[in-house]
């Protein structure tokens, strides 16, 4: 049974802040880094495990930002 999420409308600036806050919860698992989307709880993965994955602007932050702006079922982007 698919999980339904209440869609909330966010501006781009707020989405960037959500992604930056979530970077504090990156986990290193074996040979990749993981992060759960703070809105829909989907696990996002990145191949890099260096120290850049924990900062805003890092590779996993970019994956999360792209997910929030385009793919997340719980987010509606205010234009």
mmCIF file of C-alpha atoms in Angstrom, residues 2-3 13-14 18-21 32 35 37 39-40 47 55-57 59 61 64 67-69 71 75 77 79:
data_model
loop_
_atom_site.group_PDB
_atom_site.id
_atom_site.type_symbol
_atom_site.label_atom_id
_atom_site.label_comp_id
_atom_site.label_asym_id
_atom_site.label_seq_id
_atom_site.Cartn_x
_atom_site.Cartn_y
_atom_site.Cartn_z
ATOM 1 C CA UNK A 2 1.593 3.319 -1.036
ATOM 2 C CA UNK A 3 2.309 5.900 1.625
ATOM 3 C CA UNK A 13 14.797 29.588 -0.208
ATOM 4 C CA UNK A 14 12.996 27.432 2.384
ATOM 5 C CA UNK A 18 15.612 22.259 4.615
ATOM 6 C CA UNK A 19 18.363 20.589 2.561
ATOM 7 C CA UNK A 20 21.131 22.370 4.488
ATOM 8 C CA UNK A 21 19.642 21.308 7.846
ATOM 9 C CA UNK A 32 28.479 5.196 0.247
ATOM 10 C CA UNK A 35 20.469 10.640 3.857
ATOM 11 C CA UNK A 37 14.545 13.075 2.911
ATOM 12 C CA UNK A 39 9.762 15.429 4.120
ATOM 13 C CA UNK A 40 8.976 11.996 2.653
ATOM 14 C CA UNK A 47 28.878 7.324 -3.791
ATOM 15 C CA UNK A 55 28.402 20.248 4.069
ATOM 16 C CA UNK A 56 25.933 22.421 2.235
ATOM 17 C CA UNK A 57 26.829 22.368 -1.440
ATOM 18 C CA UNK A 59 27.273 16.029 -3.544
ATOM 19 C CA UNK A 61 23.151 18.017 -0.588
ATOM 20 C CA UNK A 64 18.584 16.078 -1.799
ATOM 21 C CA UNK A 67 14.808 15.532 -4.985
ATOM 22 C CA UNK A 68 12.997 18.252 -3.007
ATOM 23 C CA UNK A 69 12.592 20.515 -6.031
ATOM 24 C CA UNK A 71 10.641 14.419 -7.149
ATOM 25 C CA UNK A 75 6.722 19.151 -1.450
ATOM 26 C CA UNK A 77 7.444 24.310 -4.996
ATOM 27 C CA UNK A 79 6.978 29.633 -8.018
#
